[in-house]
Short mmCIF file of C-alpha atoms in Angstrom, two decimals:
data_model
loop_
_atom_site.label_atom_id
_atom_site.label_comp_id
_atom_site.label_asym_id
_atom_site.label_seq_id
_atom_site.Cartn_x
_atom_site.Cartn_y
_atom_site.Cartn_z
CA UNK M 252 44.97 65.55 89.70
CA UNK M 253 45.17 68.25 92.39
CA UNK M 254 48.93 67.73 92.63
CA UNK M 255 49.22 67.92 88.85
CA UNK M 256 47.24 71.19 88.82
CA UNK M 257 49.43 72.68 91.54
CA UNK M 258 52.51 71.51 89.69
CA UNK M 259 51.22 73.10 86.49
CA UNK M 260 50.59 76.41 88.23
CA UNK M 261 54.05 76.31 89.74
CA UNK M 262 55.65 75.64 86.36
CA UNK M 263 53.70 78.50 84.79
CA UNK M 264 54.83 80.82 87.58
CA UNK M 265 58.43 79.83 86.96
CA UNK M 266 58.05 80.51 83.22
CA UNK M 267 56.38 83.88 83.84
CA UNK M 268 59.04 84.78 86.36
CA UNK M 269 61.72 83.93 83.83
CA UNK M 270 59.99 86.05 81.17
CA UNK M 271 59.68 89.04 83.48
CA UNK M 272 63.32 88.67 84.50
CA UNK M 273 64.40 88.59 80.87
CA UNK M 274 62.33 91.69 80.08
CA UNK M 275 63.77 93.46 83.11
CA UNK M 276 67.31 92.58 82.07
CA UNK M 277 66.63 93.78 78.53
CA UNK M 278 65.29 97.12 79.78
CA UNK M 279 68.29 97.56 82.08
CA UNK M 280 70.77 96.71 79.31
CA UNK M 281 69.01 99.13 76.96
CA UNK M 282 69.00 101.92 79.55
CA UNK M 283 72.71 101.33 80.27
CA UNK M 284 73.62 101.48 76.59
CA UNK M 285 74.72 97.89 76.05
CA UNK M 286 72.38 97.09 73.16
CA UNK M 287 72.54 97.68 69.42
CA UNK M 288 69.77 99.13 67.28
CA UNK M 289 68.29 98.79 63.81
CA UNK M 290 67.31 102.21 62.49
CA UNK M 291 67.75 104.55 59.53
CA UNK M 292 67.43 108.30 58.85
CA UNK M 293 67.99 109.04 62.54
CA UNK M 294 70.08 111.60 64.43
CA UNK M 295 73.25 110.50 66.25
CA UNK M 296 74.77 112.61 69.04
CA UNK M 297 78.36 111.82 70.06
CA UNK M 298 79.42 112.96 73.52
CA UNK M 299 77.61 114.19 76.59
CA UNK M 300 78.39 117.64 78.01
CA UNK M 301 75.89 117.34 80.84
CA UNK M 302 73.34 120.14 81.03
CA UNK M 303 74.39 121.52 77.64
CA UNK M 304 73.77 118.21 75.87
CA UNK M 305 70.54 117.75 77.83
CA UNK M 306 69.37 121.15 76.54
CA UNK M 307 70.34 120.10 73.00
CA UNK M 308 68.30 116.90 73.26
CA UNK M 309 65.28 118.78 74.62
CA UNK M 310 65.56 121.27 71.76
CA UNK M 311 65.70 118.45 69.18
CA UNK M 312 62.70 116.70 70.73
CA UNK M 313 60.69 119.93 70.74
CA UNK M 314 61.73 121.05 67.24
CA UNK M 315 59.12 120.37 64.57
CA UNK M 316 61.71 119.13 62.07
CA UNK M 317 63.01 116.39 64.39
CA UNK M 318 60.13 115.74 66.78
CA UNK M 319 59.37 112.35 65.18
CA UNK M 320 62.96 111.41 64.34
CA UNK M 321 64.77 108.71 66.33
CA UNK M 322 67.76 110.00 68.31
CA UNK M 323 70.74 108.02 69.58
CA UNK M 324 73.19 109.34 72.17
CA UNK M 325 76.67 107.78 72.12
CA UNK M 326 78.87 108.37 75.15
CA UNK M 327 81.50 106.51 77.11
CA UNK M 328 81.23 108.44 80.38
CA UNK M 329 77.43 108.32 80.64
CA UNK M 330 76.14 105.44 82.78
CA UNK M 331 72.43 105.56 81.96
CA UNK M 332 70.18 106.96 79.28
CA UNK M 333 69.32 110.50 80.46
CA UNK M 334 66.05 110.50 78.47
CA UNK M 335 64.92 106.83 78.30
CA UNK M 336 61.38 107.74 77.17
CA UNK M 337 62.57 109.82 74.20
CA UNK M 338 65.97 108.67 72.90
CA UNK M 339 68.17 105.58 72.66
CA UNK M 340 71.62 105.26 74.18
CA UNK M 341 74.83 103.48 73.19
CA UNK M 342 77.68 103.38 75.69
CA UNK M 343 81.27 102.94 74.58
CA UNK M 344 84.22 104.62 72.90
CA UNK M 345 82.50 106.99 70.42
CA UNK M 346 84.95 106.48 67.55
CA UNK M 347 85.05 102.69 67.91
CA UNK M 348 83.60 100.31 65.31
CA UNK M 349 81.42 98.76 68.02
CA UNK M 350 79.64 102.03 68.80
CA UNK M 351 79.40 102.98 65.12
CA UNK M 352 77.68 99.68 64.35
CA UNK M 353 75.34 99.60 67.36
CA UNK M 354 74.25 103.21 66.72
CA UNK M 355 73.73 102.50 62.99
CA UNK M 356 75.87 105.53 62.11
CA UNK M 357 76.20 104.29 58.53
CA UNK M 358 72.48 104.96 57.99
CA UNK M 359 72.14 108.13 60.09
CA UNK M 360 70.62 111.20 58.44
CA UNK M 361 72.40 113.71 60.68
CA UNK M 362 75.31 113.66 63.13
CA UNK M 363 76.09 116.01 66.02
CA UNK M 364 79.45 115.84 67.81
CA UNK M 365 79.31 117.22 71.36
CA UNK M 366 82.64 115.96 72.69
CA UNK M 367 84.67 117.39 75.55
CA UNK M 368 87.82 117.90 73.43
CA UNK M 369 88.41 118.98 69.85
CA UNK M 370 90.86 116.11 69.29
CA UNK M 371 88.12 113.63 70.15
CA UNK M 372 85.75 115.51 67.84
CA UNK M 373 88.22 115.15 64.96
CA UNK M 374 88.59 111.40 65.64
CA UNK M 375 84.82 110.92 65.67
CA UNK M 376 84.33 113.03 62.53
CA UNK M 377 86.94 110.92 60.69
CA UNK M 378 85.26 107.69 61.82
CA UNK M 379 81.83 108.97 60.71
CA UNK M 380 83.19 110.14 57.36
CA UNK M 381 84.59 106.67 56.68
CA UNK M 382 81.24 104.88 56.93
CA UNK M 383 78.63 107.58 56.25
CA UNK M 384 79.16 109.60 53.08
CA UNK M 385 76.13 111.91 53.09
CA UNK M 386 75.04 112.99 56.59
CA UNK M 387 75.80 116.59 57.60
CA UNK M 388 78.08 116.72 60.66
CA UNK M 389 77.70 119.58 63.15
CA UNK M 390 80.48 119.94 65.72
CA UNK M 391 80.41 121.92 68.95
CA UNK M 392 83.93 123.38 68.92
CA UNK M 393 85.76 123.90 72.21
CA UNK M 394 88.68 126.00 70.95
CA UNK M 395 87.98 128.50 68.13
CA UNK M 396 91.55 127.90 66.95
CA UNK M 397 90.71 124.26 66.15
CA UNK M 398 87.69 124.95 63.97
CA UNK M 399 89.74 124.95 60.77
CA UNK M 400 91.27 121.57 61.68
CA UNK M 401 87.87 120.08 62.47
CA UNK M 402 86.19 121.33 59.29
CA UNK M 403 89.16 120.11 57.23
CA UNK M 404 87.91 116.56 57.87
CA UNK M 405 85.25 117.20 55.23
CA UNK M 406 84.70 120.79 54.12
CA UNK M 407 81.48 119.90 52.32
CA UNK M 408 79.78 118.42 55.39
CA UNK M 409 81.48 119.37 58.65
CA UNK M 410 80.39 122.64 60.26
CA UNK M 411 81.62 124.01 63.60
CA UNK M 412 79.36 126.03 65.85
CA UNK M 413 81.51 128.69 67.47
CA UNK M 414 79.37 129.71 70.42
CA UNK M 415 77.67 127.58 73.05
CA UNK M 416 74.40 128.03 71.19
CA UNK M 417 72.12 125.00 71.42
CA UNK M 418 69.34 126.39 69.17
CA UNK M 419 71.97 127.19 66.52
CA UNK M 420 73.20 123.58 66.57
CA UNK M 421 69.63 122.43 65.91
CA UNK M 422 69.13 125.00 63.12
CA UNK M 423 72.36 123.93 61.42
CA UNK M 424 71.65 120.20 61.60
CA UNK M 425 68.26 120.75 59.93
CA UNK M 426 69.41 123.49 57.53
CA UNK M 427 73.02 122.77 56.52
CA UNK M 428 74.93 125.98 55.79
CA UNK M 429 72.66 128.34 57.74
CA UNK M 430 75.48 129.08 60.22
CA UNK M 431 77.60 130.51 57.41
CA UNK M 432 74.74 132.80 56.42
CA UNK M 433 74.46 134.16 59.95
CA UNK M 434 78.22 134.55 60.27
CA UNK M 435 78.34 136.60 57.08
CA UNK M 436 75.42 138.70 58.25
CA UNK M 437 77.17 139.47 61.55
CA UNK M 438 80.67 139.88 60.10
CA UNK M 439 82.44 143.21 59.68
CA UNK M 440 82.11 142.99 55.90
CA UNK M 441 79.26 142.52 53.48
CA UNK M 442 75.67 142.83 54.67
CA UNK M 443 74.49 144.62 57.78
CA UNK M 444 71.48 144.51 60.11
CA UNK M 445 69.95 147.97 60.49
CA UNK M 446 66.77 149.68 61.65
CA UNK M 447 64.84 152.82 60.82
CA UNK M 448 62.06 154.41 62.84
CA UNK M 449 58.79 155.46 61.24
CA UNK M 450 58.02 159.07 62.24
CA UNK M 451 55.24 159.41 64.84
CA UNK M 452 51.80 160.20 63.44
CA UNK M 453 48.53 158.72 62.29
CA UNK M 454 49.91 157.32 59.02
CA UNK M 455 49.92 153.53 58.49
CA UNK M 456 51.55 151.24 55.95
CA UNK M 457 51.28 147.67 54.74
CA UNK M 458 54.41 145.76 55.75
CA UNK M 459 54.40 143.87 52.45
CA UNK M 460 54.23 147.02 50.32
CA UNK M 461 57.00 148.59 52.39
CA UNK M 462 59.12 145.45 51.94
CA UNK M 463 58.63 145.70 48.17
CA UNK M 464 59.66 149.37 48.23
CA UNK M 465 62.76 148.62 50.33
CA UNK M 466 63.90 145.93 47.91
CA UNK M 467 63.04 147.66 44.64
CA UNK M 468 64.26 151.17 45.44
CA UNK M 469 67.02 150.64 47.99
CA UNK M 470 68.23 147.05 47.51
CA UNK M 471 67.38 146.31 51.14
CA UNK M 472 65.46 143.38 52.63
CA UNK M 473 62.85 144.29 55.24
CA UNK M 474 62.70 141.47 57.80
CA UNK M 475 60.79 142.71 60.83
CA UNK M 476 59.13 145.41 62.86
CA UNK M 477 58.96 146.54 66.48
CA UNK M 478 56.33 148.65 68.26
CA UNK M 479 56.94 152.22 69.33
CA UNK M 480 58.27 152.78 72.84
CA UNK M 481 61.13 150.72 74.17
CA UNK M 482 63.65 149.71 71.53
CA UNK M 483 63.89 146.11 72.79
CA UNK M 484 60.20 145.28 73.07
CA UNK M 485 57.96 143.02 70.99
CA UNK M 486 60.05 142.37 67.87
CA UNK M 487 58.11 140.60 65.08
CA UNK M 488 60.16 138.81 62.43
CA UNK M 489 58.72 138.12 58.98
CA UNK M 490 55.27 139.67 59.62
CA UNK M 491 52.31 138.93 57.39
CA UNK M 492 52.13 140.85 54.10
CA UNK M 493 49.13 142.86 55.34
CA UNK M 494 50.59 143.54 58.81
CA UNK M 495 50.03 147.18 59.73
CA UNK M 496 53.05 149.41 60.33
CA UNK M 497 52.12 152.41 62.47
CA UNK M 498 53.83 155.69 63.21
CA UNK M 499 56.68 155.44 65.71
CA UNK M 500 57.42 151.78 64.97
CA UNK M 501 60.90 150.50 64.14
CA UNK M 502 61.59 148.62 60.90
CA UNK M 503 64.49 146.15 60.79
CA UNK M 504 66.21 145.44 57.50
CA UNK M 505 69.32 143.96 55.85
CA UNK M 506 71.38 146.09 53.49
CA UNK M 507 74.88 146.37 52.11
CA UNK M 508 77.23 147.73 54.75
CA UNK M 509 78.54 150.34 52.28
CA UNK M 510 75.09 151.65 51.42
CA UNK M 511 73.52 154.76 52.92
CA UNK M 512 71.40 154.16 56.00
CA UNK M 513 67.69 154.64 55.36
CA UNK M 514 65.63 157.30 57.12
CA UNK M 515 62.05 158.53 57.15
CA UNK M 516 62.46 160.23 53.75
CA UNK M 517 63.01 156.81 52.18
CA UNK M 518 59.58 155.79 53.49
CA UNK M 519 57.91 158.56 51.51
CA UNK M 520 57.33 160.68 54.63
CA UNK M 521 58.78 164.13 54.99
#
């Protein structure tokens, strides 16, 4: 019976060893991007631009709108998952059917293309368009001259981010079309960002009441305020309605570029 007991322990050890080996192999294959996944409403990132893509992933993880959303990175040149505790990884040719299937691109809610070349970005965008008909597609363009070609893939869904602006990529993927709003705001035509300084003194105002006055009387949108002193210090965007505006502070607003710039007289102060 002693021999049987020893034999039983040995067999159990072999079985446990086999289980641990299988688990280890599974973890390694997952980390190296050889597995497929079963997920929906997730975010897929195509391409890995090193530190820039790492910053993008960190921004997505930290952002409130995507903090609990599954993320899959698809890349051929990446050997291991750069963030194994936070995202999943699929290795292979990004535009291939194999990668599209393993990353569940058909069911993705949002797609980001972070490729090294614009030609690869176009290929990936076309492949995504073929199997996913609703997800917004944000592309990090390499050459500004190729943006038109990239967006031509699907003008209703594909948006190029001109600058190397990771936070802007995240804003666009969560708020489709917001890039166009910012571009129009910063363009040479249309609306303009301006500021006016409140004259020094003991007078105070309610930010909300001032915002109402700006809109009603001058067709301008008051968006923020800055304390007196240095021009580039302590900007507050979208303050509370009852926020106090004091003498010497700067008020930032949006108005038509052709309109007259506002001054202290427009605040009701002589």
